[in-house]
Tab-separated table of C-alpha atoms and ligand atoms in Angstrom:
chain	number	residue	atom	x	y	z
F	4	MET	CA	4.131	7.585	20.303
F	5	ARG	CA	2.310	5.698	17.538
F	6	HIS	CA	3.554	3.541	14.692
F	7	LEU	CA	1.911	2.334	11.477
F	8	ILE	CA	2.707	-1.357	11.078
F	9	ASP	CA	-0.679	-2.687	10.005
F	10	PRO	CA	-3.773	-0.844	8.665
F	11	ALA	CA	-5.616	-1.693	11.912
F	12	ASP	CA	-3.147	0.436	13.928
F	13	PHE	CA	-5.352	3.387	12.976
F	14	THR	CA	-9.104	3.355	13.440
F	15	LEU	CA	-11.236	3.835	10.350
F	16	GLU	CA	-12.107	7.304	11.668
F	17	GLU	CA	-8.389	8.160	11.957
F	18	THR	CA	-7.716	6.779	8.486
F	19	LEU	CA	-10.450	8.994	7.038
F	20	ARG	CA	-9.002	12.060	8.793
F	21	LEU	CA	-5.607	11.249	7.347
F	22	MET	CA	-7.187	11.031	3.911
F	23	ASP	CA	-8.891	14.400	4.387
F	24	LEU	CA	-5.492	15.914	5.200
F	25	ALA	CA	-3.934	14.236	2.137
F	26	ASP	CA	-6.730	15.718	-0.013
F	27	ARG	CA	-6.026	19.203	1.375
F	28	ILE	CA	-2.312	18.762	0.608
F	29	HIS	CA	-3.180	17.506	-2.886
F	30	ASP	CA	-5.121	20.705	-3.563
F	31	ASP	CA	-2.444	23.106	-2.279
F	32	PRO	CA	0.940	21.419	-1.706
F	33	ALA	CA	2.816	24.734	-1.474
F	34	ALA	CA	1.052	25.559	1.801
F	35	TYR	CA	2.873	22.633	3.454
F	36	ARG	CA	6.427	23.296	2.376
F	37	ASN	CA	7.821	24.307	5.776
F	38	VAL	CA	5.741	22.116	8.043
F	39	ALA	CA	8.522	19.619	8.911
F	40	GLU	CA	11.496	21.970	8.898
F	41	ARG	CA	14.492	20.515	10.780
F	42	LYS	CA	12.782	17.109	11.076
F	43	ARG	CA	14.490	14.021	9.687
F	44	LEU	CA	13.115	10.895	8.082
F	45	ALA	CA	15.215	7.709	8.178
F	46	SER	CA	14.512	5.748	5.007
F	47	LEU	CA	15.572	2.153	5.735
F	48	PHE	CA	15.045	-0.027	2.671
F	49	TYR	CA	16.319	-3.601	2.891
F	50	GLU	CA	14.379	-4.589	-0.250
F	51	PRO	CA	14.110	-3.001	-3.729
F	52	SER	CA	11.654	-0.144	-4.173
F	53	THR	CA	11.098	2.780	-6.506
F	54	ARG	CA	7.781	4.417	-5.676
F	55	THR	CA	7.543	3.698	-1.993
F	56	ARG	CA	11.060	4.827	-1.101
F	57	LEU	CA	11.197	7.826	-3.394
F	58	SER	CA	7.702	8.972	-2.493
F	59	PHE	CA	8.531	8.821	1.230
F	60	GLU	CA	11.659	10.829	0.538
F	61	ALA	CA	9.844	13.285	-1.756
F	62	ALA	CA	7.124	13.635	0.906
F	63	MET	CA	9.688	14.589	3.566
F	64	TYR	CA	11.452	17.053	1.250
F	65	ASN	CA	8.090	18.555	0.230
F	66	LEU	CA	7.430	19.238	3.915
F	67	GLY	CA	10.784	21.020	4.254
F	68	GLY	CA	12.368	18.115	6.154
F	69	GLN	CA	15.503	16.076	5.573
F	70	VAL	CA	16.167	12.451	4.722
F	71	LEU	CA	18.898	9.968	5.604
F	72	GLY	CA	19.059	6.222	5.076
F	73	PHE	CA	19.946	3.449	2.677
F	74	PRO	CA	18.244	2.085	-0.454
F	75	ASP	CA	19.482	-1.496	-0.055
F	76	GLY	CA	20.282	-3.721	2.947
F	77	GLY	CA	23.563	-4.723	1.266
F	78	VAL	CA	25.070	-1.288	1.911
F	79	SER	CA	24.027	-1.167	5.596
F	80	SER	CA	25.423	-3.057	8.587
F	81	ALA	CA	22.689	-5.657	8.005
F	82	ALA	CA	25.245	-7.150	5.600
F	83	LYS	CA	27.542	-7.652	8.633
F	84	GLY	CA	24.770	-9.324	10.597
F	85	GLU	CA	23.306	-6.402	12.550
F	86	THR	CA	19.724	-6.962	13.689
F	87	VAL	CA	16.849	-4.634	12.839
F	88	ALA	CA	16.400	-4.081	16.595
F	89	ASP	CA	19.951	-2.761	16.992
F	90	THR	CA	19.767	-0.678	13.825
F	91	ILE	CA	16.560	1.115	14.849
F	92	ARG	CA	17.874	1.803	18.360
F	93	ILE	CA	20.768	3.677	16.792
F	94	ILE	CA	18.689	5.399	14.096
F	95	SER	CA	16.431	6.736	16.860
F	96	PHE	CA	19.314	9.064	17.809
F	97	TYR	CA	19.708	10.319	14.238
F	98	ALA	CA	16.153	10.856	12.995
F	99	ASP	CA	12.619	11.799	14.118
F	100	ILE	CA	10.672	9.158	12.175
F	101	ALA	CA	11.553	6.016	10.189
F	102	ALA	CA	10.102	4.210	7.176
F	103	ILE	CA	11.282	0.615	6.924
F	104	ARG	CA	10.918	-1.998	4.191
F	105	HIS	CA	12.188	-5.501	4.862
F	106	PRO	CA	11.878	-8.914	3.174
F	107	LYS	CA	10.915	-10.594	6.457
F	108	GLU	CA	7.330	-10.607	7.714
F	109	GLY	CA	7.190	-8.939	11.134
F	110	ALA	CA	10.449	-6.958	10.748
F	111	ALA	CA	8.703	-3.573	11.019
F	112	LEU	CA	6.811	-4.665	14.129
F	113	ARG	CA	10.074	-5.780	15.714
F	114	ALA	CA	11.698	-2.460	14.793
F	115	ALA	CA	8.787	-0.580	16.415
F	116	ARG	CA	9.301	-2.471	19.684
F	117	PHE	CA	12.881	-1.224	19.973
F	118	SER	CA	12.407	2.221	18.476
F	119	GLY	CA	12.496	5.602	20.147
F	120	ILE	CA	10.806	7.217	17.119
F	121	PRO	CA	7.612	6.450	15.135
F	122	VAL	CA	8.086	3.569	12.695
F	123	ILE	CA	6.187	3.218	9.436
F	124	ASN	CA	6.014	-0.193	7.775
F	125	ALA	CA	6.861	0.347	4.096
F	126	GLY	CA	6.275	-3.354	3.336
F	127	ASP	CA	7.290	-6.441	5.343
F	128	GLY	CA	7.737	-9.530	3.163
F	129	GLY	CA	4.444	-10.968	1.911
F	130	HIS	CA	2.597	-9.643	4.966
F	131	SER	CA	1.461	-6.028	4.927
F	132	HIS	CA	1.936	-2.664	3.199
F	133	PRO	CA	-0.245	-0.160	5.064
F	134	THR	CA	0.907	3.049	3.363
F	135	GLN	CA	0.095	1.555	-0.044
F	136	THR	CA	-3.354	0.832	1.391
F	137	LEU	CA	-3.791	4.440	2.481
F	138	LEU	CA	-3.025	5.714	-1.002
F	139	ASP	CA	-5.204	3.011	-2.584
F	140	MET	CA	-8.087	4.132	-0.342
F	141	MET	CA	-7.425	7.774	-1.162
F	142	THR	CA	-7.484	6.970	-4.889
F	143	ILE	CA	-10.696	4.948	-4.606
F	144	ARG	CA	-12.385	7.761	-2.681
F	145	ARG	CA	-11.208	10.474	-5.080
F	146	ARG	CA	-12.358	8.393	-8.051
F	147	THR	CA	-15.728	7.141	-6.814
F	148	GLY	CA	-16.528	9.722	-4.126
F	149	ARG	CA	-17.040	7.004	-1.489
F	150	LEU	CA	-15.578	4.089	0.434
F	151	THR	CA	-18.847	2.224	0.877
F	152	ASP	CA	-21.076	0.078	-1.335
F	153	LEU	CA	-18.419	-0.973	-3.813
F	154	THR	CA	-17.700	-4.229	-5.600
F	155	VAL	CA	-13.930	-4.593	-5.531
F	156	GLY	CA	-12.078	-7.191	-7.597
F	157	PHE	CA	-8.557	-8.250	-6.638
F	158	CYS	CA	-6.716	-10.002	-9.456
F	159	GLY	CA	-3.402	-11.868	-9.744
F	160	ASP	CA	-1.076	-12.949	-6.973
F	161	LEU	CA	-3.383	-12.747	-3.983
F	162	LYS	CA	-1.190	-15.121	-1.978
F	163	PHE	CA	2.074	-13.196	-1.833
F	164	GLY	CA	0.734	-9.730	-2.661
F	165	ARG	CA	1.055	-7.774	0.585
F	166	THR	CA	-0.783	-4.784	-0.885
F	167	VAL	CA	-3.801	-7.044	-1.406
F	168	HIS	CA	-3.680	-8.332	2.164
F	169	SER	CA	-3.595	-4.830	3.635
F	170	LEU	CA	-6.298	-3.447	1.364
F	171	ILE	CA	-8.668	-6.329	2.139
F	172	ARG	CA	-8.134	-5.655	5.854
F	173	GLU	CA	-8.915	-1.975	5.431
F	174	LEU	CA	-11.938	-2.402	3.160
F	175	ALA	CA	-13.327	-5.049	5.509
F	176	ARG	CA	-13.926	-2.172	7.949
F	177	CYS	CA	-16.008	-0.203	5.435
F	178	GLU	CA	-19.734	-0.725	4.881
F	179	GLY	CA	-21.200	-2.568	1.924
F	180	ILE	CA	-18.039	-3.844	0.221
F	181	LYS	CA	-18.296	-6.971	-1.909
F	182	PHE	CA	-14.973	-8.774	-2.430
F	183	VAL	CA	-14.278	-10.573	-5.711
F	184	LEU	CA	-11.047	-12.585	-5.492
F	185	ILE	CA	-9.633	-13.516	-8.903
F	186	SER	CA	-6.609	-15.820	-8.823
F	187	PRO	CA	-5.320	-19.229	-9.830
F	188	GLU	CA	-5.826	-21.890	-7.141
F	189	GLU	CA	-2.123	-21.697	-6.192
F	190	LEU	CA	-2.243	-17.931	-5.601
F	191	ARG	CA	-5.446	-17.674	-3.542
F	192	VAL	CA	-5.768	-15.186	-0.691
F	193	PRO	CA	-4.300	-16.931	2.390
F	194	ASP	CA	-6.907	-18.743	4.492
F	195	TYR	CA	-6.138	-16.701	7.605
F	196	ILE	CA	-7.194	-13.507	5.833
F	197	ILE	CA	-10.361	-15.058	4.443
F	198	GLU	CA	-11.245	-16.470	7.854
F	199	GLU	CA	-10.277	-13.523	10.065
F	200	GLU	CA	-11.377	-10.650	7.848
F	201	LEU	CA	-14.150	-11.917	5.594
F	202	GLN	CA	-15.837	-14.946	7.167
F	203	ALA	CA	-15.569	-13.700	10.760
F	204	ARG	CA	-17.393	-10.512	9.778
F	205	ASN	CA	-19.812	-12.265	7.469
F	206	LEU	CA	-18.747	-10.168	4.485
F	207	PRO	CA	-19.786	-11.124	0.957
F	208	PHE	CA	-16.958	-12.570	-1.141
F	209	VAL	CA	-16.482	-14.893	-4.106
F	210	GLU	CA	-13.367	-16.616	-5.431
F	211	VAL	CA	-13.144	-17.041	-9.216
F	212	ARG	CA	-10.513	-18.122	-11.744
F	213	THR	CA	-11.125	-15.737	-14.673
F	214	MET	CA	-11.544	-11.984	-14.784
F	215	GLU	CA	-13.938	-12.041	-17.744
F	216	GLU	CA	-16.729	-13.648	-15.692
F	217	VAL	CA	-16.752	-10.824	-13.120
F	218	LEU	CA	-15.516	-7.708	-14.954
F	219	PRO	CA	-19.005	-6.312	-15.743
F	220	GLU	CA	-19.958	-6.063	-12.056
F	221	LEU	CA	-16.788	-4.432	-10.672
F	222	ASP	CA	-16.476	-0.826	-9.466
F	223	ILE	CA	-12.755	-1.282	-8.779
F	224	LEU	CA	-10.310	-3.737	-10.351
F	225	TYR	CA	-7.105	-4.055	-8.293
F	226	MET	CA	-4.494	-5.729	-10.523
F	227	THR	CA	-1.261	-7.159	-9.101
F	228	ARG	CA	2.037	-8.548	-10.323
F	229	VAL	CA	2.946	-12.188	-9.706
F	230	GLN	CA	5.536	-11.813	-6.904
F	231	ARG	CA	8.449	-13.704	-8.427
F	232	GLU	CA	10.826	-13.046	-5.505
F	233	ARG	CA	8.510	-14.809	-3.053
F	234	PHE	CA	8.129	-18.033	-5.063
F	235	PHE	CA	9.894	-21.196	-3.953
F	236	ASN	CA	10.728	-22.305	-7.499
F	237	GLU	CA	11.108	-20.666	-10.879
F	238	GLU	CA	8.930	-23.223	-12.766
F	239	ASP	CA	5.856	-22.285	-10.751
F	240	TYR	CA	6.509	-18.614	-11.426
F	241	VAL	CA	6.902	-19.184	-15.176
F	242	ARG	CA	3.712	-21.261	-15.277
F	243	LEU	CA	1.643	-18.657	-13.429
F	244	LYS	CA	3.105	-15.307	-14.449
F	245	ASN	CA	0.871	-14.714	-17.470
F	246	THR	CA	-2.399	-15.999	-16.027
F	247	TYR	CA	-4.077	-12.589	-16.266
F	248	VAL	CA	-3.412	-9.815	-18.729
F	249	LEU	CA	-5.822	-6.881	-18.839
F	250	THR	CA	-6.228	-5.706	-22.433
F	251	LYS	CA	-8.458	-3.114	-24.106
F	252	GLU	CA	-10.623	-5.952	-25.369
F	253	LYS	CA	-11.273	-7.267	-21.848
F	254	LEU	CA	-11.773	-3.765	-20.499
F	255	ALA	CA	-14.649	-3.385	-22.959
F	256	LEU	CA	-16.598	-5.778	-20.678
F	257	ALA	CA	-16.258	-3.430	-17.690
F	258	LYS	CA	-18.410	-0.508	-16.551
F	259	PRO	CA	-17.361	2.849	-17.993
F	260	THR	CA	-17.051	4.085	-14.398
F	261	MET	CA	-14.799	1.279	-13.151
F	262	SER	CA	-11.276	2.225	-12.020
F	263	VAL	CA	-8.227	0.032	-12.586
F	264	LEU	CA	-5.706	0.210	-9.754
F	265	HIS	CA	-2.274	-1.418	-9.538
F	266	PRO	CA	0.355	-0.757	-6.854
F	267	LEU	CA	3.054	-0.990	-9.553
F	268	PRO	CA	5.567	-2.132	-10.695
F	269	ARG	CA	3.641	-3.660	-13.589
F	270	VAL	CA	5.293	-6.497	-15.441
F	271	ASN	CA	2.838	-7.488	-18.178
F	272	GLU	CA	-0.475	-7.915	-16.362
F	273	ILE	CA	-1.817	-4.663	-17.812
F	274	ALA	CA	-1.246	-4.117	-21.541
F	275	LEU	CA	0.275	-0.718	-22.359
F	276	GLU	CA	-2.754	0.075	-24.530
F	277	VAL	CA	-4.851	0.333	-21.340
F	278	ASP	CA	-2.812	3.302	-20.042
F	279	ASP	CA	-4.739	5.827	-22.135
F	280	ASP	CA	-8.128	4.603	-20.960
F	281	PRO	CA	-9.725	7.018	-18.466
F	282	ARG	CA	-10.342	4.043	-16.172
F	283	ALA	CA	-6.583	3.545	-15.652
F	284	ALA	CA	-5.881	5.002	-12.193
F	285	TYR	CA	-2.437	3.526	-11.451
F	286	PHE	CA	-0.296	6.561	-12.226
F	287	GLU	CA	-2.679	8.726	-10.211
F	288	GLN	CA	-2.207	6.299	-7.308
F	289	ALA	CA	1.551	6.881	-7.364
F	290	GLU	CA	0.984	10.643	-7.318
F	291	ASN	CA	-1.497	10.392	-4.444
F	292	GLY	CA	1.115	8.377	-2.549
F	293	VAL	CA	3.280	11.451	-2.014
F	294	TYR	CA	0.388	13.483	-0.527
F	295	MET	CA	-0.712	10.564	1.594
F	296	ARG	CA	2.803	10.063	2.976
F	297	MET	CA	3.106	13.796	3.686
F	298	ALA	CA	-0.114	13.558	5.703
F	299	LEU	CA	1.130	10.476	7.551
F	300	ILE	CA	4.537	11.945	8.440
F	301	MET	CA	2.886	15.155	9.696
F	302	THR	CA	0.437	13.242	11.829
F	303	LEU	CA	2.900	10.793	13.402
F	304	LEU	CA	5.176	13.738	14.214
F	305	GLY	CA	2.278	15.711	15.724
F	306	LEU	CA	2.679	18.564	13.201
F	307	LYS	CA	-0.331	20.822	12.706
F	308	ASP	CA	-1.975	21.446	9.359
F	309	PRO	CA	-1.265	25.146	8.671
F	310	LYS	CA	-4.683	25.371	6.988
F	311	THR	CA	-6.756	24.209	9.946
F	312	GLY	CA	-4.318	24.831	12.830
F	313	GLU	CA	-4.937	21.257	13.989
F	314	VAL	CA	-3.358	17.816	13.777
F	315	ALA	CA	-5.317	15.208	11.799
F	316	PHE	CA	-5.548	13.243	15.074
F	317	GLU	CA	-3.491	12.944	18.264
F	318	CYS	CA	-0.623	10.445	18.213
A	14	NCD	C1	4.221	-3.251	-4.187
A	14	NCD	C2	5.060	-3.861	-3.083
A	14	NCD	O1	6.237	-3.525	-2.921
A	14	NCD	O2	4.497	-4.696	-2.389
A	14	NCD	N1	4.809	-2.130	-4.768
A	14	NCD	C3	4.713	-0.916	-4.178
A	14	NCD	O3	5.060	-0.712	-3.033
A	14	NCD	N2	4.178	0.065	-4.907
A	14	NCD	C4	3.729	-4.236	-5.161
A	14	NCD	C5	4.714	-5.111	-5.867
A	14	NCD	O4	5.920	-5.092	-5.624
A	14	NCD	O5	4.245	-5.846	-6.731
């Protein structure tokens, strides 16, 4: 049995196979509507979510499966003090696979240790968000036709943004990626990620304070929200929240082929006027997320692709 807690739980080769399956689903979703009949997904969300939770649930329904769970830790026994370990032991009797989001770093890993069913990390605190990474990768590949030789800018809250941490980890395994890290000093990518992923592999990266100085060279601009809920005090949040706002005027500096990604929710870091620009890829990302999660659920459950008669890879 395999789990997805961190992007590195799958090899790059496995990740690419998963993406190929997601692309096939994207092109013909109706062919997959009975693949997970009588299978159940437990959707365990201890932290707010719109896209991640609903796209996991939509993915399971699209595969003909069923969903049970809770959208908020306050309505589960967590509110009475039950541990994640106990909860997942019980859920293993009720469902075939679980997606878990939790405010504490490491909660999904702990759940996996006690689980009788595959566990998918749907975001653990400021740490990791591997399914967002899969759909980010899928979107980059669909947009640019490749996952190599790209200059990728990450902008905003690179300290607390778990989607940034996971995507850096994944892209660090691809060839020819140049990392451009755009953040205020206080919201820099944590040192452990820079050291373990970028410096240890001798990958090219720069850290800058403004987006204007790097926009012309980027193939991908990954915008993020300042993660208010992970700040220690409100004054710091208020001071930093509007550091970067992507407007049409700034976008004029970028290549016509650049894509703007954002995991969403957006607060005000991308002006609404940017939505109509063909470079805006963030709504497409959310759509791709459903296909990607369908592919992931199928693969962790060992369900064959009806089109090829094979699983994406053995779990
Ligand atoms: C992200 C998350 O939860 O980390 N959202 C998402 O899953 N699409 C990003 C965020 O909350 O800013």
